């Protein structure tokens, strides 16, 4: 709770300044590729357990399975829209996607991996107002995992040979801002000089 409290103070302290932004850069092609979505959904249904969602708190590790799988850190601000069908609609942003027990991680588990992230969960939220965005994995995790409310989504996968491929495809789809490796190749937006508007 200390981080949430400090984050609240930081928001108040910087309320009158220009707001920092989460670097959301979604690839248009991956987001519109419906056949790829269907195959990814089918593959997850075959190889992965149903996803679970828990609050990302410091003592969560002991509640997590000692199994291989995939995980995400997800920021879910509290604002919700009341929809006509009575189901509230809320915003969420996937900040980081990772694997536990995939290639090169044979002894690793979701529980063990979460323990490695504890140090990022109580970082200094003032880093969100830094003028230069971080460009390393450690810097991005320190930067984004201070956001609250923060959730930990995870799924177990028995066939470890499937984990890396599924992780890569999820990263390609969501392009989480805290991931450094395996991000999709996106075309930069070219901004040139504006043409003058001729008035008669």
JSON list of N, CA and C in Angstrom, two decimals, residues 56-111:
[
{"chain": "A", "resi": 56, "resn": "UNK", "atom": "N", "xyz": [-1.53, -7.41, -8.05]},
{"chain": "A", "resi": 56, "resn": "UNK", "atom": "CA", "xyz": [-0.08, -7.57, -8.00]},
{"chain": "A", "resi": 56, "resn": "UNK", "atom": "C", "xyz": [0.45, -6.91, -6.73]},
{"chain": "A", "resi": 57, "resn": "UNK", "atom": "N", "xyz": [0.40, -7.66, -5.64]},
{"chain": "A", "resi": 57, "resn": "UNK", "atom": "CA", "xyz": [0.90, -7.17, -4.36]},
{"chain": "A", "resi": 57, "resn": "UNK", "atom": "C", "xyz": [2.19, -7.91, -4.02]},
{"chain": "A", "resi": 58, "resn": "UNK", "atom": "N", "xyz": [2.94, -7.37, -3.08]},
{"chain": "A", "resi": 58, "resn": "UNK", "atom": "CA", "xyz": [4.28, -7.88, -2.80]},
{"chain": "A", "resi": 58, "resn": "UNK", "atom": "C", "xyz": [4.26, -9.34, -2.34]},
{"chain": "A", "resi": 59, "resn": "UNK", "atom": "N", "xyz": [3.25, -9.73, -1.56]},
{"chain": "A", "resi": 59, "resn": "UNK", "atom": "CA", "xyz": [3.22, -11.10, -1.00]},
{"chain": "A", "resi": 59, "resn": "UNK", "atom": "C", "xyz": [2.42, -12.08, -1.84]},
{"chain": "A", "resi": 60, "resn": "UNK", "atom": "N", "xyz": [2.22, -11.79, -3.11]},
{"chain": "A", "resi": 60, "resn": "UNK", "atom": "CA", "xyz": [1.40, -12.66, -3.97]},
{"chain": "A", "resi": 60, "resn": "UNK", "atom": "C", "xyz": [2.11, -13.96, -4.32]},
{"chain": "A", "resi": 61, "resn": "UNK", "atom": "N", "xyz": [3.43, -13.98, -4.35]},
{"chain": "A", "resi": 61, "resn": "UNK", "atom": "CA", "xyz": [4.18, -15.12, -4.87]},
{"chain": "A", "resi": 61, "resn": "UNK", "atom": "C", "xyz": [3.75, -16.45, -4.26]},
{"chain": "A", "resi": 62, "resn": "UNK", "atom": "N", "xyz": [3.55, -16.50, -2.96]},
{"chain": "A", "resi": 62, "resn": "UNK", "atom": "CA", "xyz": [3.21, -17.77, -2.29]},
{"chain": "A", "resi": 62, "resn": "UNK", "atom": "C", "xyz": [1.86, -18.32, -2.73]},
{"chain": "A", "resi": 63, "resn": "UNK", "atom": "N", "xyz": [1.02, -17.49, -3.33]},
{"chain": "A", "resi": 63, "resn": "UNK", "atom": "CA", "xyz": [-0.28, -17.95, -3.82]},
{"chain": "A", "resi": 63, "resn": "UNK", "atom": "C", "xyz": [-0.24, -18.45, -5.26]},
{"chain": "A", "resi": 64, "resn": "UNK", "atom": "N", "xyz": [0.91, -18.30, -5.92]},
{"chain": "A", "resi": 64, "resn": "UNK", "atom": "CA", "xyz": [1.02, -18.66, -7.33]},
{"chain": "A", "resi": 64, "resn": "UNK", "atom": "C", "xyz": [1.49, -20.10, -7.49]},
{"chain": "A", "resi": 65, "resn": "UNK", "atom": "N", "xyz": [1.13, -20.73, -8.61]},
{"chain": "A", "resi": 65, "resn": "UNK", "atom": "CA", "xyz": [1.49, -22.14, -8.81]},
{"chain": "A", "resi": 65, "resn": "UNK", "atom": "C", "xyz": [2.98, -22.33, -9.10]},
{"chain": "A", "resi": 66, "resn": "UNK", "atom": "N", "xyz": [3.48, -23.47, -8.68]},
{"chain": "A", "resi": 66, "resn": "UNK", "atom": "CA", "xyz": [4.85, -23.88, -8.98]},
{"chain": "A", "resi": 66, "resn": "UNK", "atom": "C", "xyz": [4.86, -24.60, -10.32]},
{"chain": "A", "resi": 67, "resn": "UNK", "atom": "N", "xyz": [4.37, -23.91, -11.35]},
{"chain": "A", "resi": 67, "resn": "UNK", "atom": "CA", "xyz": [4.25, -24.49, -12.69]},
{"chain": "A", "resi": 67, "resn": "UNK", "atom": "C", "xyz": [4.74, -23.48, -13.72]},
{"chain": "A", "resi": 68, "resn": "UNK", "atom": "N", "xyz": [5.01, -23.99, -14.91]},
{"chain": "A", "resi": 68, "resn": "UNK", "atom": "CA", "xyz": [5.41, -23.12, -16.01]},
{"chain": "A", "resi": 68, "resn": "UNK", "atom": "C", "xyz": [4.19, -22.42, -16.60]},
{"chain": "A", "resi": 69, "resn": "UNK", "atom": "N", "xyz": [4.43, -21.31, -17.29]},
{"chain": "A", "resi": 69, "resn": "UNK", "atom": "CA", "xyz": [3.30, -20.62, -17.91]},
{"chain": "A", "resi": 69, "resn": "UNK", "atom": "C", "xyz": [3.67, -19.25, -18.44]},
{"chain": "A", "resi": 70, "resn": "UNK", "atom": "N", "xyz": [2.64, -18.45, -18.67]},
{"chain": "A", "resi": 70, "resn": "UNK", "atom": "CA", "xyz": [2.77, -17.08, -19.14]},
{"chain": "A", "resi": 70, "resn": "UNK", "atom": "C", "xyz": [2.14, -16.14, -18.13]},
{"chain": "A", "resi": 71, "resn": "UNK", "atom": "N", "xyz": [2.61, -14.89, -18.12]},
{"chain": "A", "resi": 71, "resn": "UNK", "atom": "CA", "xyz": [2.04, -13.92, -17.18]},
{"chain": "A", "resi": 71, "resn": "UNK", "atom": "C", "xyz": [2.07, -12.53, -17.81]},
{"chain": "A", "resi": 72, "resn": "UNK", "atom": "N", "xyz": [1.22, -11.67, -17.27]},
{"chain": "A", "resi": 72, "resn": "UNK", "atom": "CA", "xyz": [1.14, -10.28, -17.70]},
{"chain": "A", "resi": 72, "resn": "UNK", "atom": "C", "xyz": [0.96, -9.39, -16.48]},
{"chain": "A", "resi": 73, "resn": "UNK", "atom": "N", "xyz": [1.59, -8.23, -16.51]},
{"chain": "A", "resi": 73, "resn": "UNK", "atom": "CA", "xyz": [1.27, -7.18, -15.55]},
{"chain": "A", "resi": 73, "resn": "UNK", "atom": "C", "xyz": [0.34, -6.20, -16.27]},
{"chain": "A", "resi": 74, "resn": "UNK", "atom": "N", "xyz": [-0.81, -5.95, -15.66]},
{"chain": "A", "resi": 74, "resn": "UNK", "atom": "CA", "xyz": [-1.88, -5.20, -16.32]},
{"chain": "A", "resi": 74, "resn": "UNK", "atom": "C", "xyz": [-2.33, -4.04, -15.43]},
{"chain": "A", "resi": 75, "resn": "UNK", "atom": "N", "xyz": [-2.32, -2.85, -15.99]},
{"chain": "A", "resi": 75, "resn": "UNK", "atom": "CA", "xyz": [-2.79, -1.66, -15.28]},
{"chain": "A", "resi": 75, "resn": "UNK", "atom": "C", "xyz": [-4.27, -1.48, -15.58]},
{"chain": "A", "resi": 76, "resn": "UNK", "atom": "N", "xyz": [-5.08, -1.36, -14.50]},
{"chain": "A", "resi": 76, "resn": "UNK", "atom": "CA", "xyz": [-6.53, -1.20, -14.66]},
{"chain": "A", "resi": 76, "resn": "UNK", "atom": "C", "xyz": [-7.01, -0.02, -13.83]},
{"chain": "A", "resi": 77, "resn": "UNK", "atom": "N", "xyz": [-6.97, 1.19, -14.40]},
{"chain": "A", "resi": 77, "resn": "UNK", "atom": "CA", "xyz": [-7.50, 2.35, -13.66]},
{"chain": "A", "resi": 77, "resn": "UNK", "atom": "C", "xyz": [-8.95, 2.14, -13.24]},
{"chain": "A", "resi": 78, "resn": "UNK", "atom": "N", "xyz": [-9.36, 2.85, -12.22]},
{"chain": "A", "resi": 78, "resn": "UNK", "atom": "CA", "xyz": [-10.65, 2.58, -11.58]},
{"chain": "A", "resi": 78, "resn": "UNK", "atom": "C", "xyz": [-11.86, 3.09, -12.34]},
{"chain": "A", "resi": 79, "resn": "UNK", "atom": "N", "xyz": [-11.68, 3.99, -13.30]},
{"chain": "A", "resi": 79, "resn": "UNK", "atom": "CA", "xyz": [-12.82, 4.57, -14.01]},
{"chain": "A", "resi": 79, "resn": "UNK", "atom": "C", "xyz": [-13.55, 3.52, -14.84]},
{"chain": "A", "resi": 80, "resn": "UNK", "atom": "N", "xyz": [-14.88, 3.49, -14.73]},
{"chain": "A", "resi": 80, "resn": "UNK", "atom": "CA", "xyz": [-15.70, 2.54, -15.49]},
{"chain": "A", "resi": 80, "resn": "UNK", "atom": "C", "xyz": [-16.87, 3.29, -16.13]},
{"chain": "A", "resi": 81, "resn": "UNK", "atom": "N", "xyz": [-17.30, 2.80, -17.29]},
{"chain": "A", "resi": 81, "resn": "UNK", "atom": "CA", "xyz": [-18.50, 3.32, -17.94]},
{"chain": "A", "resi": 81, "resn": "UNK", "atom": "C", "xyz": [-19.65, 2.36, -17.68]},
{"chain": "A", "resi": 82, "resn": "UNK", "atom": "N", "xyz": [-20.83, 2.89, -17.36]},
{"chain": "A", "resi": 82, "resn": "UNK", "atom": "CA", "xyz": [-22.01, 2.06, -17.18]},
{"chain": "A", "resi": 82, "resn": "UNK", "atom": "C", "xyz": [-22.60, 1.77, -18.56]},
{"chain": "A", "resi": 83, "resn": "UNK", "atom": "N", "xyz": [-22.62, 0.51, -18.92]},
{"chain": "A", "resi": 83, "resn": "UNK", "atom": "CA", "xyz": [-23.12, 0.12, -20.23]},
{"chain": "A", "resi": 83, "resn": "UNK", "atom": "C", "xyz": [-24.60, -0.26, -20.14]},
{"chain": "A", "resi": 84, "resn": "UNK", "atom": "N", "xyz": [-25.30, -0.20, -21.26]},
{"chain": "A", "resi": 84, "resn": "UNK", "atom": "CA", "xyz": [-26.73, -0.48, -21.29]},
{"chain": "A", "resi": 84, "resn": "UNK", "atom": "C", "xyz": [-27.05, -1.92, -20.87]},
{"chain": "A", "resi": 85, "resn": "UNK", "atom": "N", "xyz": [-26.11, -2.87, -21.09]},
{"chain": "A", "resi": 85, "resn": "UNK", "atom": "CA", "xyz": [-26.38, -4.26, -20.73]},
{"chain": "A", "resi": 85, "resn": "UNK", "atom": "C", "xyz": [-26.00, -4.56, -19.27]},
{"chain": "A", "resi": 86, "resn": "UNK", "atom": "N", "xyz": [-25.74, -3.51, -18.47]},
{"chain": "A", "resi": 86, "resn": "UNK", "atom": "CA", "xyz": [-25.44, -3.60, -17.04]},
{"chain": "A", "resi": 86, "resn": "UNK", "atom": "C", "xyz": [-24.03, -4.12, -16.73]},
{"chain": "A", "resi": 87, "resn": "UNK", "atom": "N", "xyz": [-23.22, -4.42, -17.74]},
{"chain": "A", "resi": 87, "resn": "UNK", "atom": "CA", "xyz": [-21.85, -4.85, -17.46]},
{"chain": "A", "resi": 87, "resn": "UNK", "atom": "C", "xyz": [-20.93, -3.64, -17.55]},
{"chain": "A", "resi": 88, "resn": "UNK", "atom": "N", "xyz": [-20.20, -3.33, -16.48]},
{"chain": "A", "resi": 88, "resn": "UNK", "atom": "CA", "xyz": [-19.33, -2.15, -16.53]},
{"chain": "A", "resi": 88, "resn": "UNK", "atom": "C", "xyz": [-18.19, -2.35, -17.51]},
{"chain": "A", "resi": 89, "resn": "UNK", "atom": "N", "xyz": [-17.83, -1.29, -18.22]},
{"chain": "A", "resi": 89, "resn": "UNK", "atom": "CA", "xyz": [-16.73, -1.35, -19.16]},
{"chain": "A", "resi": 89, "resn": "UNK", "atom": "C", "xyz": [-15.57, -0.54, -18.59]},
{"chain": "A", "resi": 90, "resn": "UNK", "atom": "N", "xyz": [-14.40, -1.16, -18.49]},
{"chain": "A", "resi": 90, "resn": "UNK", "atom": "CA", "xyz": [-13.25, -0.48, -17.92]},
{"chain": "A", "resi": 90, "resn": "UNK", "atom": "C", "xyz": [-12.06, -0.57, -18.85]},
{"chain": "A", "resi": 91, "resn": "UNK", "atom": "N", "xyz": [-11.15, 0.36, -18.67]},
{"chain": "A", "resi": 91, "resn": "UNK", "atom": "CA", "xyz": [-9.92, 0.41, -19.46]},
{"chain": "A", "resi": 91, "resn": "UNK", "atom": "C", "xyz": [-8.88, -0.49, -18.82]},
{"chain": "A", "resi": 92, "resn": "UNK", "atom": "N", "xyz": [-8.10, -1.20, -19.63]},
{"chain": "A", "resi": 92, "resn": "UNK", "atom": "CA", "xyz": [-6.91, -1.87, -19.10]},
{"chain": "A", "resi": 92, "resn": "UNK", "atom": "C", "xyz": [-5.79, -1.79, -20.11]},
{"chain": "A", "resi": 93, "resn": "UNK", "atom": "N", "xyz": [-4.58, -1.74, -19.61]},
{"chain": "A", "resi": 93, "resn": "UNK", "atom": "CA", "xyz": [-3.40, -1.66, -20.46]},
{"chain": "A", "resi": 93, "resn": "UNK", "atom": "C", "xyz": [-2.39, -2.72, -20.01]},
{"chain": "A", "resi": 94, "resn": "UNK", "atom": "N", "xyz": [-2.05, -3.62, -20.93]},
{"chain": "A", "resi": 94, "resn": "UNK", "atom": "CA", "xyz": [-1.04, -4.63, -20.63]},
{"chain": "A", "resi": 94, "resn": "UNK", "atom": "C", "xyz": [0.32, -3.96, -20.68]},
{"chain": "A", "resi": 95, "resn": "UNK", "atom": "N", "xyz": [1.02, -3.97, -19.55]},
{"chain": "A", "resi": 95, "resn": "UNK", "atom": "CA", "xyz": [2.30, -3.29, -19.43]},
{"chain": "A", "resi": 95, "resn": "UNK", "atom": "C", "xyz": [3.48, -4.20, -19.74]},
{"chain": "A", "resi": 96, "resn": "UNK", "atom": "N", "xyz": [3.36, -5.49, -19.43]},
{"chain": "A", "resi": 96, "resn": "UNK", "atom": "CA", "xyz": [4.49, -6.41, -19.61]},
{"chain": "A", "resi": 96, "resn": "UNK", "atom": "C", "xyz": [3.96, -7.83, -19.77]},
{"chain": "A", "resi": 97, "resn": "UNK", "atom": "N", "xyz": [4.57, -8.58, -20.68]},
{"chain": "A", "resi": 97, "resn": "UNK", "atom": "CA", "xyz": [4.24, -9.99, -20.88]},
{"chain": "A", "resi": 97, "resn": "UNK", "atom": "C", "xyz": [5.53, -10.79, -20.72]},
{"chain": "A", "resi": 98, "resn": "UNK", "atom": "N", "xyz": [5.45, -11.89, -19.97]},
{"chain": "A", "resi": 98, "resn": "UNK", "atom": "CA", "xyz": [6.64, -12.71, -19.77]},
{"chain": "A", "resi": 98, "resn": "UNK", "atom": "C", "xyz": [6.29, -14.18, -19.70]},
{"chain": "A", "resi": 99, "resn": "UNK", "atom": "N", "xyz": [7.36, -15.00, -19.62]},
{"chain": "A", "resi": 99, "resn": "UNK", "atom": "CA", "xyz": [7.20, -16.44, -19.55]},
{"chain": "A", "resi": 99, "resn": "UNK", "atom": "C", "xyz": [7.94, -16.99, -18.35]},
{"chain": "A", "resi": 100, "resn": "UNK", "atom": "N", "xyz": [7.46, -18.10, -17.85]},
{"chain": "A", "resi": 100, "resn": "UNK", "atom": "CA", "xyz": [8.13, -18.82, -16.77]},
{"chain": "A", "resi": 100, "resn": "UNK", "atom": "C", "xyz": [8.24, -20.28, -17.19]},
{"chain": "A", "resi": 101, "resn": "UNK", "atom": "N", "xyz": [9.46, -20.76, -17.30]},
{"chain": "A", "resi": 101, "resn": "UNK", "atom": "CA", "xyz": [9.66, -22.17, -17.63]},
{"chain": "A", "resi": 101, "resn": "UNK", "atom": "C", "xyz": [9.74, -22.49, -19.09]},
{"chain": "A", "resi": 102, "resn": "UNK", "atom": "N", "xyz": [9.90, -21.48, -19.93]},
{"chain": "A", "resi": 102, "resn": "UNK", "atom": "CA", "xyz": [10.06, -21.72, -21.36]},
{"chain": "A", "resi": 102, "resn": "UNK", "atom": "C", "xyz": [11.49, -22.08, -21.71]},
{"chain": "A", "resi": 103, "resn": "UNK", "atom": "N", "xyz": [11.89, -21.82, -22.93]},
{"chain": "A", "resi": 103, "resn": "UNK", "atom": "CA", "xyz": [13.25, -22.16, -23.38]},
{"chain": "A", "resi": 103, "resn": "UNK", "atom": "C", "xyz": [14.29, -21.48, -22.50]},
{"chain": "A", "resi": 104, "resn": "UNK", "atom": "N", "xyz": [15.24, -22.27, -22.00]},
{"chain": "A", "resi": 104, "resn": "UNK", "atom": "CA", "xyz": [16.30, -21.72, -21.15]},
{"chain": "A", "resi": 104, "resn": "UNK", "atom": "C", "xyz": [15.86, -21.45, -19.73]},
{"chain": "A", "resi": 105, "resn": "UNK", "atom": "N", "xyz": [14.62, -21.76, -19.38]},
{"chain": "A", "resi": 105, "resn": "UNK", "atom": "CA", "xyz": [14.11, -21.52, -18.01]},
{"chain": "A", "resi": 105, "resn": "UNK", "atom": "C", "xyz": [13.50, -22.81, -17.45]},
{"chain": "A", "resi": 106, "resn": "UNK", "atom": "N", "xyz": [14.13, -23.93, -17.74]},
{"chain": "A", "resi": 106, "resn": "UNK", "atom": "CA", "xyz": [13.50, -25.21, -17.41]},
{"chain": "A", "resi": 106, "resn": "UNK", "atom": "C", "xyz": [13.11, -25.37, -15.94]},
{"chain": "A", "resi": 107, "resn": "UNK", "atom": "N", "xyz": [13.88, -24.81, -15.02]},
{"chain": "A", "resi": 107, "resn": "UNK", "atom": "CA", "xyz": [13.52, -24.96, -13.61]},
{"chain": "A", "resi": 107, "resn": "UNK", "atom": "C", "xyz": [12.64, -23.85, -13.09]},
{"chain": "A", "resi": 108, "resn": "UNK", "atom": "N", "xyz": [12.24, -22.92, -13.95]},
{"chain": "A", "resi": 108, "resn": "UNK", "atom": "CA", "xyz": [11.52, -21.74, -13.47]},
{"chain": "A", "resi": 108, "resn": "UNK", "atom": "C", "xyz": [10.02, -22.00, -13.39]},
{"chain": "A", "resi": 109, "resn": "UNK", "atom": "N", "xyz": [9.34, -21.25, -12.52]},
{"chain": "A", "resi": 109, "resn": "UNK", "atom": "CA", "xyz": [7.89, -21.37, -12.34]},
{"chain": "A", "resi": 109, "resn": "UNK", "atom": "C", "xyz": [7.29, -19.97, -12.22]},
{"chain": "A", "resi": 110, "resn": "UNK", "atom": "N", "xyz": [5.98, -19.90, -12.32]},
{"chain": "A", "resi": 110, "resn": "UNK", "atom": "CA", "xyz": [5.29, -18.61, -12.16]},
{"chain": "A", "resi": 110, "resn": "UNK", "atom": "C", "xyz": [5.59, -18.01, -10.78]},
{"chain": "A", "resi": 111, "resn": "UNK", "atom": "N", "xyz": [5.65, -18.85, -9.76]},
{"chain": "A", "resi": 111, "resn": "UNK", "atom": "CA", "xyz": [5.94, -18.35, -8.41]},
{"chain": "A", "resi": 111, "resn": "UNK", "atom": "C", "xyz": [7.34, -17.75, -8.33]}
]
